[in-house]
Amino acid sequence: MINRIDVYPTHRHGDTWLRAGRPYPFGATIVPGGVNFAVFSRHATSCTLVLFRRGERQPLIEIPFLEAFRIGNVWAMVVFGLEIEEIEYGYRMDGPHRPHAGHRFDPNVVLLDPYARAITGRTRWAEPHEAGDPAPFRGRIMLDDFDWQDDRQLEIPAEDLIIYEMHVRGFTRHPSSGVKFPGTYAAIREKIPYLLELGVNAVELMPIQEFDELESDFHNPYTGQKLRNFWGYSTVGFFAPKAGYAATGALGMEADELKALVKLLHRHGIEIILDVVFNHTAEGSEKGPTISFRGLDNRTYYMLRPDGSYQNFSGTGNTLNCNNPVVRNLVLDALRYWVSEYHIDGFRFDLASILGRDAEGHPLANPPLLELLAHDPVLGKTKLIAEAWDAGGLYQVGSFPAYGRWAEWNGRYRDTLRRFLKGDMDQAGEMGQALKGSPHMYLERGPTASINFVTCHDGFTLNDLVSYAEKHNLANGEQ
């Protein structure tokens, strides 16, 4: 018998054995004998891998990447002999700190890997970070060993979809839900009979990519209580499921719990659509925290003004530079991952018009990212739904660049229906158009380009829709 050695160490750092890694795929990938770490930065001058033992505050070891481990603009290294399920990791990036030129490197900050498949720090809902933790968000190495059996995307025709928008926590948090683990992926499983009774065949989950519910600076004006980011439209990591939504999150089993939910929904003929937020990140404006992208390569990942400050077409302080080729690949890699590893049936893109802007924020006639997603082979049967506007005033309902694939949230259908139900004058003609699939807007693309919705998380609740003349949510502290 011949013992074959495919990968062997060539370098050493203390007691840890290393070798030059592969620059792709990005992130932390299990290879024979170790883990391949690959991270992009065009403008950094050096990179250090920071390894933690799970749950410990201080690093286990910090390993600088050798220049020989850099290929182009990617730092890649294999670390041997790691206890994969006991390791957490991050990076330190050194480079120029010249905000006016768009560079915000700080080697004192341990940065989260944008490609981390699992993230620690928010494993229990609203549990505070430990004070003084040098790396409140860390990557974990994911074992993709879930048994899907014969599960696959359902591919329900668009014209047959009855979509129920759902907040994972809010859907079962109240005691009246009667579930074993309120506010979790697991709890939704118990409510499948209820969804079937309603006639629902697709659930659209509000953001489940990891976010920080404690980031909000707003207070309830009536009670003074500090508010939380309940909705989650402020992504920390695009590849990692929200651990605080899992009954098993503290055990690191959030991925399996979510996959079990998807598998059971599919078994009952219900598709799962994810609301994804690629227009901005949780790092906010210049005053926001440095978590990941800002410290890795600020100029690449964000739209910047000439003075280095952030463009803000999202209304949240920053805008992701979506049509930079590196960022385009990040979005594509993330969506492919959710489809291939989680069997997701579709995506609703928050403020999708931003995805069609160039680095200066100008709308593109032929946006590369939107075309890329429309024609990607892995996403070939995946539903792509645009919220066809943004906070910068770009409104594209009826004219979103579709490439024969994109559907749109039809906000005009919602507004027409509300006016008609209220009894406003001269609405019969508009309502007739809406009921026919809005042919005045989608004549060439057909009625399935229109996602007709009555209410959603923005605006009126279904009860308020027929009860109030104008919005009256003052308790969120945002006026």
Short mmCIF file of C-alpha atoms in Angstrom, two decimals:
data_model
loop_
_atom_site.label_atom_id
_atom_site.label_comp_id
_atom_site.label_asym_id
_atom_site.label_seq_id
_atom_site.Cartn_x
_atom_site.Cartn_y
_atom_site.Cartn_z
CA MET A 1 0.00 0.00 0.00
CA ILE A 2 1.34 3.46 -0.96
CA ASN A 3 0.71 6.38 1.41
CA ARG A 4 -0.11 9.30 -0.82
CA ILE A 5 0.57 12.83 0.39
CA ASP A 6 -1.43 15.42 -1.53
CA VAL A 7 -0.76 18.47 0.62
CA TYR A 8 2.20 18.91 2.91
CA PRO A 9 3.53 21.84 4.97
CA THR A 10 6.44 23.93 3.73
CA HIS A 11 6.66 26.66 6.39
CA ARG A 12 6.31 26.96 10.14
CA HIS A 13 5.13 29.68 12.53
CA GLY A 14 5.87 28.65 16.10
CA ASP A 15 4.32 25.22 16.46
CA THR A 16 1.95 25.71 13.52
CA TRP A 17 2.67 24.29 10.08
CA LEU A 18 1.75 26.24 6.93
CA ARG A 19 2.05 26.39 3.21
CA ALA A 20 1.00 28.75 0.42
CA GLY A 21 -2.73 28.46 -0.17
CA ARG A 22 -5.04 28.61 -3.14
CA PRO A 23 -6.46 32.04 -3.93
CA TYR A 24 -9.91 30.70 -4.75
CA PRO A 25 -12.47 30.12 -3.38
CA PHE A 26 -12.38 33.03 -0.95
CA GLY A 27 -13.11 32.30 2.70
CA ALA A 28 -12.07 29.35 4.87
CA THR A 29 -12.17 26.02 3.02
CA ILE A 30 -11.35 22.60 4.45
CA VAL A 31 -8.51 20.90 2.54
CA PRO A 32 -6.59 17.66 3.27
CA GLY A 33 -4.85 18.13 6.61
CA GLY A 34 -5.92 21.71 7.23
CA VAL A 35 -7.84 24.83 6.23
CA ASN A 36 -7.23 27.12 3.26
CA PHE A 37 -7.74 30.79 4.20
CA ALA A 38 -8.10 33.21 1.28
CA VAL A 39 -8.98 36.90 1.58
CA PHE A 40 -8.95 39.74 -0.95
CA SER A 41 -7.50 43.22 -0.48
CA ARG A 42 -6.23 45.34 -3.32
CA HIS A 43 -4.77 48.14 -1.22
CA ALA A 44 -3.52 46.44 1.99
CA THR A 45 0.23 46.23 2.53
CA SER A 46 0.13 43.23 4.89
CA CYS A 47 -2.34 40.71 6.30
CA THR A 48 -2.40 38.62 9.48
CA LEU A 49 -4.64 35.65 10.23
CA VAL A 50 -5.97 35.75 13.81
CA LEU A 51 -7.11 32.42 15.26
CA PHE A 52 -9.17 32.07 18.45
CA ARG A 53 -10.16 29.00 20.40
CA ARG A 54 -13.94 28.91 20.38
CA GLY A 55 -15.46 31.31 22.90
CA GLU A 56 -12.11 32.64 24.18
CA ARG A 57 -11.44 36.34 24.23
CA GLN A 58 -7.74 36.44 23.44
CA PRO A 59 -6.26 35.02 20.21
CA LEU A 60 -4.77 31.55 20.22
CA ILE A 61 -2.22 32.60 17.59
CA GLU A 62 -1.66 35.33 15.02
CA ILE A 63 0.01 34.25 11.77
CA PRO A 64 1.28 36.87 9.30
CA PHE A 65 0.86 35.96 5.64
CA LEU A 66 4.24 35.76 3.95
CA GLU A 67 4.70 37.71 0.71
CA ALA A 68 5.11 34.31 -0.95
CA PHE A 69 1.53 33.56 0.16
CA ARG A 70 0.12 36.49 -1.80
CA ILE A 71 -1.17 35.90 -5.32
CA GLY A 72 -2.27 39.08 -7.07
CA ASN A 73 -4.50 40.84 -4.56
CA VAL A 74 -5.39 37.68 -2.63
CA TRP A 75 -3.70 36.51 0.57
CA ALA A 76 -3.94 32.69 0.68
CA MET A 77 -2.50 30.24 3.21
CA VAL A 78 -3.12 26.67 4.36
CA VAL A 79 -2.90 26.14 8.14
CA PHE A 80 -2.45 22.52 9.18
CA GLY A 81 -3.62 20.61 12.23
CA LEU A 82 -6.55 22.82 13.27
CA GLU A 83 -9.45 21.53 15.36
CA ILE A 84 -11.94 22.77 12.82
CA GLU A 85 -15.01 22.89 15.06
CA GLU A 86 -13.09 24.63 17.88
CA ILE A 87 -11.59 27.47 15.85
CA GLU A 88 -12.83 31.01 15.21
CA TYR A 89 -10.94 33.43 12.99
CA GLY A 90 -10.52 36.96 11.66
CA TYR A 91 -7.93 39.15 9.95
CA ARG A 92 -5.80 42.18 10.65
CA MET A 93 -5.10 44.34 7.61
CA ASP A 94 -2.37 46.98 7.49
CA GLY A 95 -2.20 49.72 4.93
CA PRO A 96 -2.69 53.46 4.50
CA HIS A 97 -5.14 55.30 6.73
CA ARG A 98 -6.08 58.22 4.51
CA PRO A 99 -9.86 58.64 4.66
CA HIS A 100 -9.81 61.51 2.14
CA ALA A 101 -8.33 59.02 -0.38
CA GLY A 102 -10.77 56.28 0.65
CA HIS A 103 -8.36 54.18 2.73
CA ARG A 104 -9.33 53.27 6.31
CA PHE A 105 -6.91 50.50 7.31
CA ASP A 106 -6.37 49.88 11.02
CA PRO A 107 -4.22 46.89 12.06
CA ASN A 108 -5.59 47.12 15.61
CA VAL A 109 -9.02 45.90 14.49
CA VAL A 110 -9.71 42.18 13.98
CA LEU A 111 -11.88 42.02 10.86
CA LEU A 112 -14.62 39.56 9.95
CA ASP A 113 -14.12 37.52 6.78
CA PRO A 114 -16.79 38.64 4.24
CA TYR A 115 -17.01 35.01 3.11
CA ALA A 116 -17.49 33.54 6.60
CA ARG A 117 -20.11 30.76 6.38
CA ALA A 118 -20.92 31.03 10.08
CA ILE A 119 -20.44 33.99 12.44
CA THR A 120 -20.13 34.09 16.21
CA GLY A 121 -21.14 37.05 18.36
CA ARG A 122 -24.91 37.03 18.01
CA THR A 123 -25.71 33.40 18.82
CA ARG A 124 -28.47 34.35 21.30
CA TRP A 125 -30.98 37.06 20.42
CA ALA A 126 -30.13 40.43 22.04
CA GLU A 127 -27.45 39.01 24.32
CA PRO A 128 -24.87 41.82 24.73
CA HIS A 129 -21.32 41.52 23.45
CA GLU A 130 -18.73 40.88 26.11
CA ALA A 131 -17.14 44.23 27.03
CA GLY A 132 -13.66 44.65 25.61
CA ASP A 133 -13.87 41.71 23.21
CA PRO A 134 -11.21 42.44 20.54
CA ALA A 135 -13.29 40.64 17.88
CA PRO A 136 -17.03 40.62 18.63
CA PHE A 137 -17.76 39.10 15.19
CA ARG A 138 -15.64 36.13 14.13
CA GLY A 139 -15.83 33.59 11.36
CA ARG A 140 -16.42 29.89 11.97
CA ILE A 141 -15.54 27.06 9.61
CA MET A 142 -18.67 25.37 8.33
CA LEU A 143 -19.06 21.63 7.83
CA ASP A 144 -21.47 21.16 4.92
CA ASP A 145 -22.59 17.64 5.83
CA PHE A 146 -26.38 17.98 5.97
CA ASP A 147 -28.34 15.08 4.45
CA TRP A 148 -30.76 16.61 1.97
CA GLN A 149 -31.86 13.21 0.62
CA ASP A 150 -33.62 14.02 -2.68
CA ASP A 151 -34.65 17.59 -1.84
CA ARG A 152 -34.33 20.27 -4.52
CA GLN A 153 -35.83 23.59 -5.55
CA LEU A 154 -39.57 23.28 -6.23
CA GLU A 155 -39.68 25.52 -9.34
CA ILE A 156 -43.33 26.49 -8.84
CA PRO A 157 -44.46 28.63 -11.83
CA ALA A 158 -44.45 32.33 -10.97
CA GLU A 159 -48.13 32.73 -11.88
CA ASP A 160 -49.09 30.20 -9.19
CA LEU A 161 -47.22 31.77 -6.24
CA ILE A 162 -49.06 32.88 -3.11
CA ILE A 163 -46.30 34.57 -1.09
CA TYR A 164 -46.39 35.14 2.67
CA GLU A 165 -43.79 37.65 3.89
CA MET A 166 -42.54 36.47 7.27
CA HIS A 167 -40.27 37.69 10.04
CA VAL A 168 -38.64 34.59 11.55
CA ARG A 169 -38.74 35.88 15.11
CA GLY A 170 -41.99 37.83 14.99
CA PHE A 171 -43.97 35.00 13.37
CA THR A 172 -43.89 32.75 16.44
CA ARG A 173 -42.57 34.94 19.27
CA HIS A 174 -45.93 35.55 20.96
CA PRO A 175 -47.08 32.87 23.47
CA SER A 176 -50.25 32.40 21.43
CA SER A 177 -48.21 30.66 18.76
CA GLY A 178 -47.97 27.66 21.08
CA VAL A 179 -44.61 26.47 19.72
CA LYS A 180 -41.76 24.80 21.61
CA PHE A 181 -39.01 27.25 20.61
CA PRO A 182 -40.66 30.65 19.93
CA GLY A 183 -39.00 32.98 17.45
CA THR A 184 -36.83 30.40 15.69
CA TYR A 185 -36.44 28.52 12.42
CA ALA A 186 -37.53 25.39 14.29
CA ALA A 187 -40.79 27.04 15.36
CA ILE A 188 -41.83 27.74 11.76
CA ARG A 189 -41.88 23.98 11.17
CA GLU A 190 -44.75 23.67 13.63
CA LYS A 191 -46.74 26.31 11.72
CA ILE A 192 -46.64 24.64 8.31
CA PRO A 193 -50.25 23.33 8.70
CA TYR A 194 -51.38 26.92 9.32
CA LEU A 195 -49.60 28.14 6.17
CA LEU A 196 -51.17 25.36 4.12
CA GLU A 197 -54.60 26.28 5.52
CA LEU A 198 -54.06 29.83 4.24
CA GLY A 199 -53.22 28.51 0.78
CA VAL A 200 -49.62 29.78 0.94
CA ASN A 201 -47.05 28.08 -1.28
CA ALA A 202 -44.07 30.40 -0.72
CA VAL A 203 -42.67 32.11 2.36
CA GLU A 204 -40.47 35.16 1.90
CA LEU A 205 -38.24 35.54 4.95
CA MET A 206 -37.18 39.02 5.98
CA PRO A 207 -33.37 39.13 6.32
CA ILE A 208 -31.79 36.04 7.86
CA GLN A 209 -28.20 36.84 6.86
CA GLU A 210 -26.33 37.63 10.09
CA PHE A 211 -26.97 41.11 11.50
CA ASP A 212 -26.58 42.88 14.84
CA GLU A 213 -29.94 43.55 16.49
CA LEU A 214 -28.21 45.74 19.11
CA GLU A 215 -26.86 48.30 16.63
CA SER A 216 -29.83 50.71 16.83
CA ASP A 217 -29.30 54.11 18.46
CA PHE A 218 -33.04 54.89 18.62
CA HIS A 219 -35.16 54.89 21.77
CA ASN A 220 -38.89 54.47 22.26
CA PRO A 221 -40.13 58.07 22.77
CA TYR A 222 -42.81 56.89 25.20
CA THR A 223 -40.80 54.56 27.43
CA GLY A 224 -37.19 55.63 26.79
CA GLN A 225 -36.30 51.98 26.15
CA LYS A 226 -33.40 51.44 23.73
CA LEU A 227 -34.74 49.88 20.56
CA ARG A 228 -33.33 46.97 18.58
CA ASN A 229 -32.85 46.41 14.88
CA PHE A 230 -35.69 43.91 14.73
CA TRP A 231 -36.06 43.69 10.97
CA GLY A 232 -32.42 42.97 10.15
CA TYR A 233 -31.90 45.15 7.06
CA SER A 234 -28.28 45.80 8.01
CA THR A 235 -26.13 42.85 7.03
CA VAL A 236 -22.95 41.86 8.87
CA GLY A 237 -22.18 38.74 6.78
CA PHE A 238 -23.78 37.72 3.48
CA PHE A 239 -23.03 33.98 3.73
CA ALA A 240 -24.01 33.24 7.33
CA PRO A 241 -27.52 32.49 8.62
CA LYS A 242 -28.70 34.50 11.62
CA ALA A 243 -27.64 32.38 14.61
CA GLY A 244 -29.96 34.22 17.01
CA TYR A 245 -32.94 32.91 15.02
CA ALA A 246 -31.98 29.31 15.78
CA ALA A 247 -33.00 27.35 18.87
CA THR A 248 -29.60 25.68 18.44
CA GLY A 249 -27.64 28.86 17.64
CA ALA A 250 -25.61 28.79 20.86
CA LEU A 251 -24.55 25.24 19.89
CA GLY A 252 -23.40 26.37 16.44
CA MET A 253 -26.14 24.39 14.69
CA GLU A 254 -28.01 27.26 13.04
CA ALA A 255 -27.19 26.07 9.51
CA ASP A 256 -28.60 22.59 10.07
CA GLU A 257 -31.71 24.01 11.74
CA LEU A 258 -32.38 26.30 8.79
CA LYS A 259 -31.74 23.51 6.27
CA ALA A 260 -34.16 21.25 8.14
CA LEU A 261 -36.80 23.97 7.83
CA VAL A 262 -36.22 24.37 4.09
CA LYS A 263 -36.38 20.61 3.58
CA LEU A 264 -39.69 20.31 5.44
CA LEU A 265 -41.24 23.33 3.68
CA HIS A 266 -40.32 21.77 0.34
CA ARG A 267 -41.83 18.46 1.41
CA HIS A 268 -45.12 20.31 1.91
CA GLY A 269 -44.91 22.16 -1.42
CA ILE A 270 -43.81 25.51 0.00
CA GLU A 271 -40.95 27.46 -1.58
CA ILE A 272 -38.62 29.66 0.43
CA ILE A 273 -37.56 33.11 -0.79
CA LEU A 274 -34.93 35.17 1.02
CA ASP A 275 -35.03 38.95 1.36
CA VAL A 276 -31.39 39.94 0.71
CA VAL A 277 -29.73 43.30 1.35
CA PHE A 278 -26.79 43.86 -0.98
CA ASN A 279 -27.21 47.63 -1.27
CA HIS A 280 -25.36 48.49 1.98
CA THR A 281 -23.75 46.92 5.05
CA ALA A 282 -23.93 47.25 8.84
CA GLU A 283 -20.83 49.48 8.91
CA GLY A 284 -22.93 52.59 8.23
CA SER A 285 -21.45 56.04 7.70
CA GLU A 286 -18.03 57.39 8.63
CA LYS A 287 -19.18 57.27 12.25
CA GLY A 288 -20.13 53.61 12.09
CA PRO A 289 -18.16 50.60 13.32
CA THR A 290 -15.39 48.88 11.36
CA ILE A 291 -16.51 45.25 11.16
CA SER A 292 -15.27 43.88 7.85
CA PHE A 293 -15.38 45.59 4.45
CA ARG A 294 -14.20 49.03 5.61
CA GLY A 295 -11.04 47.61 7.13
CA LEU A 296 -10.36 45.09 4.35
CA ASP A 297 -10.54 47.42 1.37
CA ASN A 298 -12.80 50.44 1.79
CA ARG A 299 -12.21 51.83 -1.70
CA THR A 300 -13.20 48.60 -3.39
CA TYR A 301 -16.31 47.73 -1.42
CA TYR A 302 -18.05 51.12 -1.08
CA MET A 303 -19.21 53.95 -3.33
CA LEU A 304 -17.19 57.00 -2.29
CA ARG A 305 -17.37 60.70 -3.04
CA PRO A 306 -14.23 62.52 -4.25
CA ASP A 307 -13.41 63.54 -0.65
CA GLY A 308 -13.54 59.90 0.53
CA SER A 309 -16.90 60.16 2.31
CA TYR A 310 -19.65 57.63 1.60
CA GLN A 311 -22.31 57.87 -1.05
CA ASN A 312 -25.67 57.15 0.57
CA PHE A 313 -28.24 55.88 -1.92
CA SER A 314 -29.47 53.39 0.70
CA GLY A 315 -30.44 55.92 3.39
CA THR A 316 -28.32 54.02 5.93
CA GLY A 317 -24.95 55.77 5.64
CA ASN A 318 -23.16 53.75 2.96
CA THR A 319 -23.73 52.10 -0.42
CA LEU A 320 -22.07 48.90 -1.57
CA ASN A 321 -20.07 49.34 -4.79
CA CYS A 322 -22.04 46.57 -6.47
CA ASN A 323 -20.72 46.89 -10.02
CA ASN A 324 -17.08 46.70 -9.04
CA PRO A 325 -16.03 43.25 -10.37
CA VAL A 326 -14.87 42.08 -6.93
CA VAL A 327 -18.16 43.07 -5.30
CA ARG A 328 -20.15 41.59 -8.19
CA ASN A 329 -18.40 38.29 -7.57
CA LEU A 330 -19.15 38.53 -3.83
CA VAL A 331 -22.88 38.92 -4.53
CA LEU A 332 -22.86 36.11 -7.07
CA ASP A 333 -20.86 33.79 -4.78
CA ALA A 334 -23.25 34.45 -1.90
CA LEU A 335 -26.38 33.75 -3.94
CA ARG A 336 -24.88 30.61 -5.47
CA TYR A 337 -24.01 29.44 -1.97
CA TRP A 338 -27.56 29.93 -0.64
CA VAL A 339 -29.01 28.09 -3.65
CA SER A 340 -26.56 25.20 -3.65
CA GLU A 341 -26.09 24.72 0.11
CA TYR A 342 -29.53 25.81 1.41
CA HIS A 343 -31.75 24.96 -1.61
CA ILE A 344 -33.26 28.46 -1.60
CA ASP A 345 -35.94 28.95 -4.29
CA GLY A 346 -35.69 32.70 -4.83
CA PHE A 347 -34.47 36.08 -3.64
CA ARG A 348 -36.12 39.45 -3.14
CA PHE A 349 -33.49 42.20 -3.48
CA ASP A 350 -33.88 45.15 -1.11
CA LEU A 351 -33.52 48.54 -2.86
CA ALA A 352 -32.50 46.68 -6.00
CA SER A 353 -32.11 49.82 -8.11
CA ILE A 354 -28.81 50.42 -6.31
CA LEU A 355 -27.52 47.23 -7.95
CA GLY A 356 -27.74 49.08 -11.27
CA ARG A 357 -25.61 52.10 -10.30
CA ASP A 358 -21.95 52.61 -11.22
CA ALA A 359 -19.12 53.53 -8.80
CA GLU A 360 -20.16 57.21 -8.89
CA GLY A 361 -23.81 56.33 -8.35
CA HIS A 362 -25.05 56.95 -11.88
CA PRO A 363 -27.72 54.54 -13.19
CA LEU A 364 -26.32 52.20 -15.83
CA ALA A 365 -28.22 51.38 -19.02
CA ASN A 366 -26.89 47.81 -18.98
CA PRO A 367 -25.94 46.97 -15.36
CA PRO A 368 -23.37 44.13 -15.33
CA LEU A 369 -24.49 42.69 -12.00
CA LEU A 370 -28.16 42.44 -12.95
CA GLU A 371 -27.28 40.80 -16.26
CA LEU A 372 -24.84 38.44 -14.56
CA LEU A 373 -27.48 37.26 -12.06
CA ALA A 374 -30.10 36.86 -14.79
CA HIS A 375 -27.90 34.55 -16.86
CA ASP A 376 -25.96 32.70 -14.17
CA PRO A 377 -26.21 28.92 -14.67
CA VAL A 378 -26.47 28.05 -10.96
CA LEU A 379 -29.29 30.58 -10.48
CA GLY A 380 -30.99 29.46 -13.69
CA LYS A 381 -34.20 28.24 -11.97
CA THR A 382 -34.08 30.69 -9.06
CA LYS A 383 -36.65 33.47 -8.78
CA LEU A 384 -35.16 36.99 -8.88
CA ILE A 385 -37.45 39.71 -7.48
CA ALA A 386 -36.45 43.37 -7.39
CA GLU A 387 -37.60 46.11 -5.07
CA ALA A 388 -37.28 48.41 -8.05
CA TRP A 389 -36.37 51.66 -6.31
CA ASP A 390 -33.81 53.07 -3.87
CA ALA A 391 -33.42 55.87 -1.32
CA GLY A 392 -31.59 58.05 -3.85
CA GLY A 393 -34.75 58.72 -5.87
CA LEU A 394 -34.29 56.07 -8.58
CA TYR A 395 -37.75 54.55 -9.21
CA GLN A 396 -37.87 51.75 -11.81
CA VAL A 397 -41.19 49.98 -11.27
CA GLY A 398 -42.18 48.87 -14.75
CA SER A 399 -38.74 49.62 -16.20
CA PHE A 400 -36.26 47.62 -14.13
CA PRO A 401 -33.52 46.03 -16.32
CA ALA A 402 -35.01 42.55 -16.51
CA TYR A 403 -33.03 40.49 -19.07
CA GLY A 404 -36.05 38.22 -19.38
CA ARG A 405 -35.66 37.05 -15.77
CA TRP A 406 -36.33 39.74 -13.18
CA ALA A 407 -39.72 40.27 -11.57
CA GLU A 408 -40.61 43.41 -9.57
CA TRP A 409 -42.45 44.28 -6.41
CA ASN A 410 -45.28 46.26 -7.98
CA GLY A 411 -45.67 49.19 -5.59
CA ARG A 412 -48.21 50.78 -7.91
CA TYR A 413 -50.50 47.75 -7.49
CA ARG A 414 -50.33 48.19 -3.71
CA ASP A 415 -51.09 51.93 -3.91
CA THR A 416 -53.92 51.47 -6.39
CA LEU A 417 -55.51 48.73 -4.31
CA ARG A 418 -55.35 50.87 -1.16
CA ARG A 419 -56.93 53.86 -2.88
CA PHE A 420 -59.65 51.63 -4.35
CA LEU A 421 -60.43 50.03 -0.96
CA LYS A 422 -60.60 53.49 0.66
CA GLY A 423 -63.14 54.58 -1.91
CA ASP A 424 -61.01 57.25 -3.59
CA MET A 425 -62.50 58.73 -6.75
CA ASP A 426 -61.64 57.56 -10.29
CA GLN A 427 -59.83 54.35 -9.30
CA ALA A 428 -61.88 51.78 -11.27
CA GLY A 429 -59.75 52.08 -14.41
CA GLU A 430 -56.45 51.75 -12.53
CA MET A 431 -57.81 48.85 -10.52
CA GLY A 432 -58.87 47.12 -13.71
CA GLN A 433 -55.35 47.45 -15.09
CA ALA A 434 -53.91 46.05 -11.86
CA LEU A 435 -56.19 43.01 -11.91
CA LYS A 436 -55.14 42.26 -15.51
CA GLY A 437 -51.47 42.11 -14.50
CA SER A 438 -50.65 45.78 -15.17
CA PRO A 439 -50.30 45.43 -18.98
CA HIS A 440 -49.72 49.18 -19.26
CA MET A 441 -46.43 48.51 -17.40
CA TYR A 442 -45.54 44.93 -18.36
CA LEU A 443 -46.96 44.48 -21.86
CA GLU A 444 -43.76 42.95 -23.29
CA ARG A 445 -42.61 41.13 -20.15
CA GLY A 446 -46.00 39.68 -19.27
CA PRO A 447 -47.99 39.68 -16.00
CA THR A 448 -45.55 37.38 -14.15
CA ALA A 449 -43.05 40.27 -14.08
CA SER A 450 -45.35 41.89 -11.50
CA ILE A 451 -45.33 40.72 -7.88
CA ASN A 452 -48.69 42.05 -6.71
CA PHE A 453 -48.64 42.79 -3.00
CA VAL A 454 -51.17 44.30 -0.64
CA THR A 455 -48.94 45.12 2.34
CA CYS A 456 -45.36 44.41 3.35
CA HIS A 457 -42.95 45.32 6.14
CA ASP A 458 -42.68 48.88 4.77
CA GLY A 459 -45.76 51.01 5.37
CA PHE A 460 -49.11 49.93 6.71
CA THR A 461 -49.86 46.64 8.44
CA LEU A 462 -52.89 44.88 7.02
CA ASN A 463 -54.99 46.18 9.93
CA ASP A 464 -53.71 49.75 9.56
CA LEU A 465 -54.33 49.62 5.80
CA VAL A 466 -58.06 49.82 6.39
CA SER A 467 -57.94 51.82 9.64
CA TYR A 468 -55.74 54.91 9.16
CA ALA A 469 -55.38 57.67 6.62
CA GLU A 470 -51.60 58.02 7.13
CA LYS A 471 -48.72 56.29 8.89
CA HIS A 472 -48.66 56.69 12.64
CA ASN A 473 -45.75 54.55 13.86
CA LEU A 474 -44.09 56.91 16.30
CA ALA A 475 -42.85 54.28 18.74
CA ASN A 476 -39.83 53.47 16.58
CA GLY A 477 -38.26 56.82 17.46
CA GLU A 478 -37.54 57.62 13.80
CA GLN A 479 -40.51 59.97 13.27
#
